[in-house]
Short mmCIF file of C-alpha atoms in Angstrom, two decimals:
data_model
loop_
_atom_site.label_atom_id
_atom_site.label_comp_id
_atom_site.label_asym_id
_atom_site.label_seq_id
_atom_site.Cartn_x
_atom_site.Cartn_y
_atom_site.Cartn_z
CA UNK A 834 0.00 0.00 0.00
CA UNK A 835 1.20 3.51 -0.81
CA UNK A 836 1.76 6.02 1.99
CA UNK A 837 1.07 9.75 1.86
CA UNK A 838 2.22 12.46 4.23
CA UNK A 839 -0.23 15.38 4.37
CA UNK A 840 1.49 18.45 5.81
CA UNK A 841 1.05 22.18 6.18
CA UNK A 842 -2.64 22.19 7.14
CA UNK A 843 -4.58 22.98 10.29
CA UNK A 844 -6.14 19.65 11.31
CA UNK A 845 -9.11 18.99 13.58
CA UNK A 846 -7.54 16.29 15.73
CA UNK A 847 -9.85 13.85 17.49
CA UNK A 848 -12.45 15.61 19.59
CA UNK A 849 -10.01 18.39 20.37
CA UNK A 850 -9.02 21.53 18.51
CA UNK A 851 -7.28 22.42 15.27
CA UNK A 852 -3.52 21.89 15.31
CA UNK A 853 -0.69 22.28 12.81
CA UNK A 854 0.21 18.61 12.48
CA UNK A 855 0.95 16.18 9.66
CA UNK A 856 -1.12 13.13 8.78
CA UNK A 857 0.49 9.92 7.59
CA UNK A 858 -1.99 8.01 5.44
CA UNK A 859 -1.28 4.32 4.88
CA UNK A 860 -3.77 2.66 2.56
CA UNK A 861 -7.26 3.59 3.73
CA UNK A 862 -6.29 4.53 7.29
CA UNK A 863 -4.64 7.33 9.24
CA UNK A 864 -1.42 5.62 10.29
CA UNK A 865 -0.08 8.43 12.46
CA UNK A 866 -0.53 12.04 13.51
CA UNK A 867 2.92 13.59 13.46
CA UNK A 868 4.38 16.86 14.74
CA UNK A 869 4.66 19.70 12.27
CA UNK A 870 7.80 19.39 10.14
CA UNK A 871 8.42 15.69 10.73
CA UNK A 872 9.22 13.77 7.54
CA UNK A 873 8.61 10.19 6.43
CA UNK A 874 11.12 8.99 3.89
CA UNK A 875 9.01 6.51 1.92
CA UNK A 876 5.80 8.61 1.90
CA UNK A 877 4.56 10.77 -0.96
CA UNK A 878 4.24 14.41 0.08
CA UNK A 879 0.89 16.22 -0.14
CA UNK A 880 1.29 19.94 0.55
CA UNK A 881 -1.91 21.17 2.22
CA UNK A 882 -0.91 24.70 3.11
CA UNK A 883 -3.89 27.07 3.37
CA UNK A 884 -6.20 24.17 4.18
CA UNK A 885 -8.36 23.27 7.16
CA UNK A 886 -8.77 19.49 7.34
CA UNK A 887 -11.82 17.99 9.00
CA UNK A 888 -13.22 14.44 9.02
CA UNK A 889 -15.71 13.80 6.25
CA UNK A 890 -19.29 14.47 7.26
CA UNK A 891 -21.54 11.41 7.50
CA UNK A 892 -25.14 11.55 6.29
CA UNK A 893 -27.30 9.54 8.67
CA UNK A 894 -30.35 9.42 6.40
CA UNK A 895 -31.02 10.03 2.73
CA UNK A 896 -32.79 8.60 -0.32
CA UNK A 897 -30.80 8.48 -3.54
CA UNK A 898 -33.95 8.10 -5.64
CA UNK A 899 -34.78 11.71 -4.75
CA UNK A 900 -31.97 12.88 -7.05
CA UNK A 901 -34.15 12.34 -10.14
CA UNK A 902 -37.17 13.83 -8.35
CA UNK A 903 -35.59 17.17 -7.55
CA UNK A 904 -38.09 19.99 -7.97
CA UNK A 905 -41.01 17.57 -7.91
CA UNK A 906 -42.28 18.35 -4.40
CA UNK A 907 -44.99 21.06 -4.25
CA UNK A 908 -44.16 23.88 -1.87
CA UNK A 909 -47.30 23.17 0.19
CA UNK A 910 -46.61 19.44 0.61
CA UNK A 911 -46.68 17.70 3.97
CA UNK A 912 -45.19 14.22 4.25
CA UNK A 913 -48.44 12.34 3.69
CA UNK A 914 -49.43 14.39 0.62
CA UNK A 915 -45.88 13.99 -0.66
CA UNK A 916 -46.18 10.21 -0.36
CA UNK A 917 -49.52 10.19 -2.18
CA UNK A 918 -48.77 12.91 -4.71
CA UNK A 919 -45.22 12.13 -5.76
CA UNK A 920 -45.31 8.38 -6.31
CA UNK A 921 -45.32 8.94 -10.08
CA UNK A 922 -41.73 10.16 -9.89
CA UNK A 923 -40.56 6.65 -8.95
CA UNK A 924 -42.63 4.57 -11.37
CA UNK A 925 -40.98 2.71 -14.23
CA UNK A 926 -37.38 3.27 -13.24
CA UNK A 927 -34.82 0.87 -14.64
CA UNK A 928 -31.85 -0.55 -12.78
CA UNK A 929 -29.71 1.94 -14.72
CA UNK A 930 -31.93 4.72 -13.35
CA UNK A 931 -31.35 3.49 -9.80
CA UNK A 932 -27.59 3.49 -10.35
CA UNK A 933 -27.81 6.94 -11.94
CA UNK A 934 -29.60 8.28 -8.86
CA UNK A 935 -26.93 6.88 -6.57
CA UNK A 936 -24.24 8.51 -8.68
CA UNK A 937 -26.03 11.85 -8.67
CA UNK A 938 -26.50 11.70 -4.90
CA UNK A 939 -22.91 10.66 -4.30
CA UNK A 940 -21.55 13.53 -6.37
CA UNK A 941 -23.71 16.07 -4.57
CA UNK A 942 -22.72 14.73 -1.17
CA UNK A 943 -19.01 14.65 -1.94
CA UNK A 944 -19.05 18.18 -3.35
CA UNK A 945 -20.56 19.28 -0.03
CA UNK A 946 -17.97 17.58 2.14
CA UNK A 947 -19.80 14.33 2.90
CA UNK A 948 -17.98 11.02 2.66
CA UNK A 949 -20.61 8.45 3.75
CA UNK A 950 -24.39 8.03 3.79
CA UNK A 951 -27.26 5.78 4.86
CA UNK A 952 -29.34 5.40 1.69
CA UNK A 953 -32.91 4.11 1.82
CA UNK A 954 -33.60 3.93 -1.91
CA UNK A 955 -36.89 2.83 -3.42
CA UNK A 956 -37.63 0.50 -6.31
CA UNK A 957 -41.25 0.04 -7.34
CA UNK A 958 -43.28 -2.04 -7.03
CA UNK A 959 -40.71 -3.86 -4.89
CA UNK A 960 -36.98 -4.41 -4.55
CA UNK A 961 -34.99 -6.64 -6.85
CA UNK A 962 -31.58 -8.17 -6.34
CA UNK A 963 -30.31 -6.55 -9.55
CA UNK A 964 -31.63 -3.12 -8.56
CA UNK A 965 -30.12 -3.26 -5.09
CA UNK A 966 -26.79 -4.40 -6.47
CA UNK A 967 -26.85 -1.65 -9.11
CA UNK A 968 -27.07 0.98 -6.36
CA UNK A 969 -24.28 -0.65 -4.36
CA UNK A 970 -22.05 -0.86 -7.44
CA UNK A 971 -22.69 2.81 -8.24
CA UNK A 972 -21.55 3.96 -4.81
CA UNK A 973 -18.53 1.68 -5.00
CA UNK A 974 -17.45 3.15 -8.35
CA UNK A 975 -17.95 6.78 -7.29
CA UNK A 976 -16.02 6.10 -4.08
CA UNK A 977 -18.55 7.19 -1.46
CA UNK A 978 -19.05 5.05 1.63
CA UNK A 979 -22.66 3.95 1.98
CA UNK A 980 -25.13 1.69 3.68
CA UNK A 981 -27.55 0.63 0.93
CA UNK A 982 -30.98 -0.40 2.21
CA UNK A 983 -33.95 -1.00 -0.09
CA UNK A 984 -36.89 0.94 1.33
CA UNK A 985 -39.61 -1.68 1.73
CA UNK A 986 -43.21 -2.01 2.88
CA UNK A 987 -46.15 -4.35 2.39
CA UNK A 988 -48.95 -1.77 2.69
CA UNK A 989 -49.65 1.33 0.64
CA UNK A 990 -50.47 4.56 2.44
CA UNK A 991 -54.15 3.92 1.64
CA UNK A 992 -54.01 0.53 3.36
CA UNK A 993 -51.76 1.73 6.19
CA UNK A 994 -53.74 4.63 7.64
CA UNK A 995 -57.03 3.57 9.29
CA UNK A 996 -59.96 5.34 7.67
CA UNK A 997 -58.05 6.87 4.77
CA UNK A 998 -59.55 4.73 2.02
CA UNK A 999 -63.04 5.60 3.27
CA UNK A 1000 -62.26 9.28 2.66
CA UNK A 1001 -62.23 8.59 -1.10
CA UNK A 1002 -65.16 7.96 -3.40
CA UNK A 1003 -65.91 7.23 -7.05
CA UNK A 1004 -63.26 6.26 -9.61
CA UNK A 1005 -60.46 7.79 -7.55
CA UNK A 1006 -61.31 5.44 -4.69
CA UNK A 1007 -61.21 2.49 -7.06
CA UNK A 1008 -57.84 3.66 -8.40
CA UNK A 1009 -56.10 4.00 -5.02
CA UNK A 1010 -57.76 0.84 -3.67
CA UNK A 1011 -56.29 -1.14 -6.56
CA UNK A 1012 -52.73 -0.19 -5.64
CA UNK A 1013 -50.75 -2.86 -3.86
CA UNK A 1014 -47.23 -3.89 -2.89
CA UNK A 1015 -45.65 -7.35 -3.08
CA UNK A 1016 -46.31 -9.91 -0.36
CA UNK A 1017 -43.83 -9.38 2.46
CA UNK A 1018 -42.47 -12.92 2.21
CA UNK A 1019 -41.34 -12.36 -1.38
CA UNK A 1020 -39.88 -8.96 -0.48
CA UNK A 1021 -37.88 -10.42 2.38
CA UNK A 1022 -36.64 -13.25 0.16
CA UNK A 1023 -35.31 -10.72 -2.33
CA UNK A 1024 -33.63 -8.66 0.40
CA UNK A 1025 -32.03 -11.73 1.94
CA UNK A 1026 -30.63 -12.84 -1.40
CA UNK A 1027 -29.33 -9.35 -2.19
CA UNK A 1028 -27.59 -9.14 1.19
CA UNK A 1029 -26.11 -12.63 1.09
CA UNK A 1030 -24.64 -12.14 -2.39
CA UNK A 1031 -23.37 -8.59 -1.94
CA UNK A 1032 -21.59 -7.49 -5.15
CA UNK A 1033 -18.89 -5.18 -3.76
CA UNK A 1034 -16.43 -5.21 -0.86
CA UNK A 1035 -18.09 -4.20 2.41
CA UNK A 1036 -15.21 -2.04 3.64
CA UNK A 1037 -16.93 0.95 2.00
CA UNK A 1038 -20.38 -0.10 0.73
CA UNK A 1039 -22.52 -2.28 2.97
CA UNK A 1040 -26.09 -3.57 3.01
CA UNK A 1041 -28.87 -2.53 5.38
CA UNK A 1042 -32.56 -3.12 5.98
CA UNK A 1043 -35.06 -0.30 5.44
CA UNK A 1044 -38.72 -0.85 6.40
CA UNK A 1045 -40.09 2.47 5.22
CA UNK A 1046 -42.57 3.55 7.95
CA UNK A 1047 -43.83 1.24 10.72
CA UNK A 1048 -47.46 2.04 9.87
CA UNK A 1049 -46.88 0.81 6.32
CA UNK A 1050 -45.50 -2.55 7.48
CA UNK A 1051 -47.41 -5.46 8.97
CA UNK A 1052 -46.20 -6.82 12.28
CA UNK A 1053 -44.91 -10.03 10.69
CA UNK A 1054 -43.04 -8.01 8.11
CA UNK A 1055 -41.36 -5.80 10.72
CA UNK A 1056 -40.33 -8.85 12.73
CA UNK A 1057 -38.87 -10.42 9.58
CA UNK A 1058 -36.85 -7.23 8.99
CA UNK A 1059 -35.50 -7.41 12.53
CA UNK A 1060 -34.52 -11.06 12.08
CA UNK A 1061 -32.66 -10.32 8.85
CA UNK A 1062 -30.86 -7.38 10.49
CA UNK A 1063 -29.78 -9.59 13.38
CA UNK A 1064 -28.85 -12.57 11.21
CA UNK A 1065 -26.71 -10.52 8.83
CA UNK A 1066 -25.55 -8.06 11.52
CA UNK A 1067 -26.52 -5.06 9.41
CA UNK A 1068 -28.20 -1.77 10.41
CA UNK A 1069 -31.96 -1.31 10.21
CA UNK A 1070 -33.51 2.11 9.68
CA UNK A 1071 -37.12 3.27 9.46
CA UNK A 1072 -38.94 6.60 9.44
CA UNK A 1073 -40.02 7.12 13.02
CA UNK A 1074 -42.49 9.67 14.39
CA UNK A 1075 -41.68 12.00 11.52
CA UNK A 1076 -45.11 13.64 11.62
CA UNK A 1077 -47.83 14.16 14.17
CA UNK A 1078 -50.10 12.15 11.89
CA UNK A 1079 -47.94 9.06 12.38
CA UNK A 1080 -48.38 9.17 16.15
CA UNK A 1081 -52.13 9.83 15.82
CA UNK A 1082 -52.50 6.83 13.53
CA UNK A 1083 -50.31 4.66 15.76
CA UNK A 1084 -52.66 5.19 18.67
CA UNK A 1085 -55.61 4.34 16.45
CA UNK A 1086 -53.98 1.31 14.83
CA UNK A 1087 -52.03 -0.16 17.75
CA UNK A 1088 -53.43 1.56 20.82
CA UNK A 1089 -49.91 2.64 21.72
CA UNK A 1090 -47.03 4.82 20.52
CA UNK A 1091 -44.82 3.93 17.58
CA UNK A 1092 -41.72 3.14 19.65
CA UNK A 1093 -43.72 1.07 22.14
CA UNK A 1094 -45.13 -0.87 19.19
CA UNK A 1095 -41.65 -1.51 17.78
CA UNK A 1096 -40.31 -2.45 21.20
CA UNK A 1097 -43.06 -5.02 21.63
CA UNK A 1098 -42.19 -6.52 18.25
CA UNK A 1099 -38.49 -6.77 19.17
CA UNK A 1100 -37.12 -4.28 16.65
CA UNK A 1101 -35.14 -2.06 18.99
CA UNK A 1102 -31.42 -2.77 19.26
CA UNK A 1103 -28.05 -1.09 18.77
CA UNK A 1104 -28.50 -1.79 15.04
CA UNK A 1105 -31.77 0.18 14.94
CA UNK A 1106 -32.15 3.82 14.01
CA UNK A 1107 -35.15 5.95 13.28
CA UNK A 1108 -35.14 8.87 10.89
CA UNK A 1109 -36.57 12.17 12.18
CA UNK A 1110 -38.06 11.47 15.64
CA UNK A 1111 -39.89 14.81 15.59
CA UNK A 1112 -42.89 13.63 17.61
CA UNK A 1113 -41.26 11.24 20.08
CA UNK A 1114 -42.40 11.31 23.70
CA UNK A 1115 -40.06 11.08 26.69
CA UNK A 1116 -41.03 7.44 27.39
CA UNK A 1117 -40.26 6.60 23.75
CA UNK A 1118 -36.85 8.26 24.03
CA UNK A 1119 -36.14 6.15 27.12
CA UNK A 1120 -37.02 2.97 25.23
CA UNK A 1121 -34.67 3.90 22.40
CA UNK A 1122 -31.87 4.79 24.80
CA UNK A 1123 -32.25 1.57 26.79
CA UNK A 1124 -31.94 -0.39 23.54
CA UNK A 1125 -28.87 1.66 22.48
CA UNK A 1126 -30.83 2.69 19.40
CA UNK A 1127 -30.40 5.95 17.51
CA UNK A 1128 -32.14 8.76 15.66
CA UNK A 1129 -31.02 10.62 12.54
CA UNK A 1130 -32.10 14.25 12.85
CA UNK A 1131 -33.06 15.70 9.44
CA UNK A 1132 -33.86 19.35 10.12
CA UNK A 1133 -34.09 20.66 6.56
CA UNK A 1134 -36.76 18.24 5.35
CA UNK A 1135 -38.63 18.57 8.65
CA UNK A 1136 -38.92 22.28 7.91
CA UNK A 1137 -39.53 21.90 4.18
CA UNK A 1138 -42.58 19.65 4.53
CA UNK A 1139 -43.83 21.07 7.81
CA UNK A 1140 -43.16 18.09 10.05
CA UNK A 1141 -41.88 20.19 12.96
CA UNK A 1142 -38.67 20.69 14.93
CA UNK A 1143 -37.26 17.59 16.56
CA UNK A 1144 -36.50 17.68 20.32
CA UNK A 1145 -32.80 16.99 19.78
CA UNK A 1146 -31.67 18.24 23.20
CA UNK A 1147 -34.16 15.99 25.00
CA UNK A 1148 -33.25 12.98 22.86
CA UNK A 1149 -29.52 13.45 23.42
CA UNK A 1150 -29.97 13.98 27.16
CA UNK A 1151 -32.11 10.83 27.32
CA UNK A 1152 -29.18 8.85 25.92
CA UNK A 1153 -30.43 8.31 22.37
CA UNK A 1154 -27.56 7.93 19.90
CA UNK A 1155 -27.86 10.98 17.65
CA UNK A 1156 -26.83 11.47 14.04
CA UNK A 1157 -27.68 14.05 11.40
CA UNK A 1158 -29.00 13.52 7.87
CA UNK A 1159 -30.15 15.52 4.90
CA UNK A 1160 -33.04 13.38 3.70
CA UNK A 1161 -33.49 13.32 -0.07
CA UNK A 1162 -32.67 15.87 -2.75
CA UNK A 1163 -36.40 16.34 -3.36
CA UNK A 1164 -37.76 16.81 0.17
CA UNK A 1165 -34.74 18.88 1.21
CA UNK A 1166 -34.04 20.40 -2.21
CA UNK A 1167 -30.44 19.32 -1.82
CA UNK A 1168 -28.09 17.17 0.24
CA UNK A 1169 -25.92 19.60 2.14
CA UNK A 1170 -24.64 18.20 5.41
CA UNK A 1171 -23.13 21.55 6.38
CA UNK A 1172 -26.62 23.06 6.13
CA UNK A 1173 -28.13 20.22 8.16
CA UNK A 1174 -25.46 20.57 10.83
CA UNK A 1175 -25.98 24.32 11.12
CA UNK A 1176 -29.75 23.83 11.44
CA UNK A 1177 -29.25 21.16 14.09
CA UNK A 1178 -27.39 23.70 16.19
CA UNK A 1179 -29.45 26.80 15.48
CA UNK A 1180 -32.98 25.40 15.60
CA UNK A 1181 -32.45 24.45 19.23
CA UNK A 1182 -32.06 28.15 19.96
CA UNK A 1183 -35.61 28.77 18.72
CA UNK A 1184 -37.00 26.32 21.27
CA UNK A 1185 -35.68 27.89 24.49
CA UNK A 1186 -33.93 30.97 25.79
CA UNK A 1187 -31.85 28.79 28.15
CA UNK A 1188 -28.52 28.34 26.37
CA UNK A 1189 -27.76 25.32 28.55
CA UNK A 1190 -30.39 23.48 26.51
CA UNK A 1191 -29.02 24.48 23.12
CA UNK A 1192 -27.23 22.09 20.80
CA UNK A 1193 -23.73 23.56 20.80
CA UNK A 1194 -21.53 23.75 17.72
CA UNK A 1195 -19.18 20.93 18.69
CA UNK A 1196 -22.08 18.72 19.67
CA UNK A 1197 -23.76 19.27 16.29
CA UNK A 1198 -20.47 18.55 14.49
CA UNK A 1199 -20.01 15.33 16.44
CA UNK A 1200 -23.54 14.26 15.55
CA UNK A 1201 -22.75 14.89 11.87
CA UNK A 1202 -19.58 12.79 12.00
CA UNK A 1203 -19.06 10.11 14.64
CA UNK A 1204 -22.75 10.18 15.59
CA UNK A 1205 -24.01 9.39 12.11
CA UNK A 1206 -21.18 6.88 11.59
CA UNK A 1207 -22.51 5.01 14.62
CA UNK A 1208 -25.93 4.74 12.93
CA UNK A 1209 -24.29 3.37 9.77
CA UNK A 1210 -22.45 0.76 11.79
CA UNK A 1211 -18.98 1.87 10.64
CA UNK A 1212 -16.19 1.53 13.17
CA UNK A 1213 -13.51 4.23 13.51
CA UNK A 1214 -15.18 6.61 11.09
CA UNK A 1215 -15.87 10.33 11.52
CA UNK A 1216 -12.82 11.45 13.44
CA UNK A 1217 -9.18 12.24 12.66
CA UNK A 1218 -7.26 9.87 14.88
CA UNK A 1219 -4.64 7.16 14.52
CA UNK A 1220 -6.11 3.99 13.06
CA UNK A 1221 -9.30 5.72 11.91
CA UNK A 1222 -10.57 5.89 8.34
CA UNK A 1223 -8.73 8.32 6.07
CA UNK A 1224 -11.92 10.15 5.07
CA UNK A 1225 -10.90 13.81 4.98
CA UNK A 1226 -12.34 17.09 3.74
CA UNK A 1227 -9.97 19.93 2.84
CA UNK A 1228 -11.43 23.42 3.29
CA UNK A 1229 -9.89 26.61 1.92
CA UNK A 1230 -8.59 28.47 4.99
CA UNK A 1231 -8.54 31.68 2.98
CA UNK A 1232 -12.23 31.56 2.15
CA UNK A 1233 -14.40 34.41 3.45
CA UNK A 1234 -15.95 32.23 6.17
CA UNK A 1235 -12.57 32.06 7.90
CA UNK A 1236 -11.42 35.67 7.54
CA UNK A 1237 -10.69 36.46 10.31
CA UNK A 1238 -10.25 33.04 11.87
CA UNK A 1239 -11.03 32.99 15.58
CA UNK A 1240 -13.04 29.92 16.60
CA UNK A 1241 -12.57 27.66 13.61
CA UNK A 1242 -15.02 24.89 14.48
CA UNK A 1243 -17.78 27.36 15.33
CA UNK A 1244 -17.16 29.12 12.03
CA UNK A 1245 -17.44 25.82 10.16
CA UNK A 1246 -20.69 24.83 11.88
CA UNK A 1247 -22.37 28.22 11.67
CA UNK A 1248 -21.06 29.51 8.33
CA UNK A 1249 -19.79 26.76 6.05
CA UNK A 1250 -21.99 25.84 3.08
CA UNK A 1251 -19.63 23.59 1.19
CA UNK A 1252 -18.33 26.53 -0.84
CA UNK A 1253 -14.88 26.21 0.76
CA UNK A 1254 -14.52 22.49 -0.02
CA UNK A 1255 -11.44 22.07 -2.21
CA UNK A 1256 -10.53 18.39 -1.94
CA UNK A 1257 -12.19 15.26 -0.57
CA UNK A 1258 -10.39 12.05 0.32
CA UNK A 1259 -12.24 8.79 1.01
CA UNK A 1260 -10.44 5.64 2.19
CA UNK A 1261 -7.11 7.31 1.49
CA UNK A 1262 -7.88 8.25 -2.12
CA UNK A 1263 -8.74 11.64 -3.55
CA UNK A 1264 -12.18 11.57 -5.14
CA UNK A 1265 -12.65 15.32 -5.60
CA UNK A 1266 -10.08 18.02 -6.42
CA UNK A 1267 -9.77 20.99 -8.72
CA UNK A 1268 -13.55 21.52 -8.60
CA UNK A 1269 -14.21 18.21 -10.32
CA UNK A 1270 -14.97 14.62 -9.46
CA UNK A 1271 -12.04 12.31 -10.14
CA UNK A 1272 -14.07 9.11 -10.34
CA UNK A 1273 -16.64 9.89 -13.04
CA UNK A 1274 -17.54 12.26 -15.88
CA UNK A 1275 -19.97 14.81 -14.42
CA UNK A 1276 -20.89 16.25 -17.82
CA UNK A 1277 -21.98 12.85 -19.07
CA UNK A 1278 -23.76 12.18 -15.78
CA UNK A 1279 -25.79 15.37 -16.13
CA UNK A 1280 -26.80 14.50 -19.70
CA UNK A 1281 -27.99 11.05 -18.58
CA UNK A 1282 -29.95 12.59 -15.70
CA UNK A 1283 -31.74 15.11 -17.92
CA UNK A 1284 -32.71 12.40 -20.39
CA UNK A 1285 -33.93 10.04 -17.65
CA UNK A 1286 -35.97 12.75 -15.90
CA UNK A 1287 -37.61 13.75 -19.18
CA UNK A 1288 -38.50 10.13 -19.97
CA UNK A 1289 -39.97 9.53 -16.49
CA UNK A 1290 -42.02 12.74 -16.60
CA UNK A 1291 -43.60 11.94 -19.94
CA UNK A 1292 -44.15 8.23 -19.28
CA UNK A 1293 -45.96 8.88 -15.99
CA UNK A 1294 -48.20 11.78 -17.00
CA UNK A 1295 -51.45 9.94 -16.19
CA UNK A 1296 -50.15 8.71 -12.83
CA UNK A 1297 -49.12 12.27 -11.99
CA UNK A 1298 -52.68 13.52 -12.46
CA UNK A 1299 -54.11 10.71 -10.33
CA UNK A 1300 -51.48 11.25 -7.62
CA UNK A 1301 -52.27 14.96 -7.43
CA UNK A 1302 -55.98 14.28 -6.97
CA UNK A 1303 -55.27 11.66 -4.29
CA UNK A 1304 -52.96 14.05 -2.46
CA UNK A 1305 -55.79 16.56 -2.01
CA UNK A 1306 -57.96 13.91 -0.32
CA UNK A 1307 -55.05 12.81 1.86
CA UNK A 1308 -54.41 16.41 2.90
CA UNK A 1309 -57.96 16.88 4.12
CA UNK A 1310 -57.86 13.55 5.94
CA UNK A 1311 -54.66 14.50 7.77
CA UNK A 1312 -55.90 17.94 8.74
CA UNK A 1313 -59.13 16.53 10.16
CA UNK A 1314 -57.44 13.81 12.15
CA UNK A 1315 -54.66 15.95 13.57
CA UNK A 1316 -57.15 18.68 14.54
CA UNK A 1317 -59.14 16.11 16.49
CA UNK A 1318 -56.12 15.25 18.68
#
């Protein structure tokens, strides 16, 4: 393995402060942190003067399929109307389309200083081995670390929410009632085969299990997901208490809260994480903490589709393992982990005047690095330390955000947008430098994306009209039910 000595930069070392040290990279790991000026005879020099080096940010929750759905979410959408009204964007996608989405997402993430993600991608009507493997191969080729989890369910939104189908009438009711998903046994068989015959090395791209929303999954299905997660020792992630509507429906459907329902079914473990957690109660937080489970906080999408502001301080204080995610490029209109990290810190200030209860800058940064890495199940990822992964982001120290430079980490958390990202290294290899990706042709990628989006839009014109009509009914249903509680 080749060795590289990175010198001349200010480096965020461990959980401490920035220091003028050198980093010896051996293969995909940080072999040593050396004093400034020390040389290593057999190592290639990398001059990083005028750079701030931080660990790569880790995205605790996203959906690569959203990359081809960018701009397709109405600005008045809530989650439930998004689910009903935007399904057409995912219909008729080929395996090449799935790989294309993963490439698009990976490029966006890397350009914004992110080096790993938890991807719950969707393939309709259900997952296939070839589709899952296409996504994994795409991440592998681009160079991004990822957990790839097909997003799966055995009930449509119309079957999942008690009373929703009865809110429809006429031909539209017939249309939504006719929608269905594959039997959960066949879905689990596909997932098991995809996981057991993983097509790429698992040092960077690994499998996961992604039951979409507990309400959309039968009890037997959820238990099967938990068994597969345990058997294969892979992470399991679901959307948890993202909206008030989900908790209202949980009480109606189960007579209990969502986390209590999952606990009863045996889903909670150190491998489990929930995305969002906006409407969790204190007893639910305690259950998650006792199981060593985690939550990925996704502040941008929570704001974009009106889900609310998650109680991050209370979750962290309860002992819930906390990460940060962007959600998809459609529901967040981008995948910027710097933006998500800044929101994680600043939104807490809108919830209380007591600064002791705020999410501080370092805490938010840790959530966006080692915290999210914990949810992905990666060991020694998200920190610059000896023996840890050589996933590094090089920021331009001369950029306006750092002039003058006083409290560097605070300035990164509160000001950085990704505009100062100059180079990105993943597993010891440069994947971005000179304002271009080094692992693929971005011009060709853009041309493929435009063609695919145009094809999908035209092919699904009828479904788009039906989805829009259904979304209006769903919106009224949600408003009525949430107002009653």
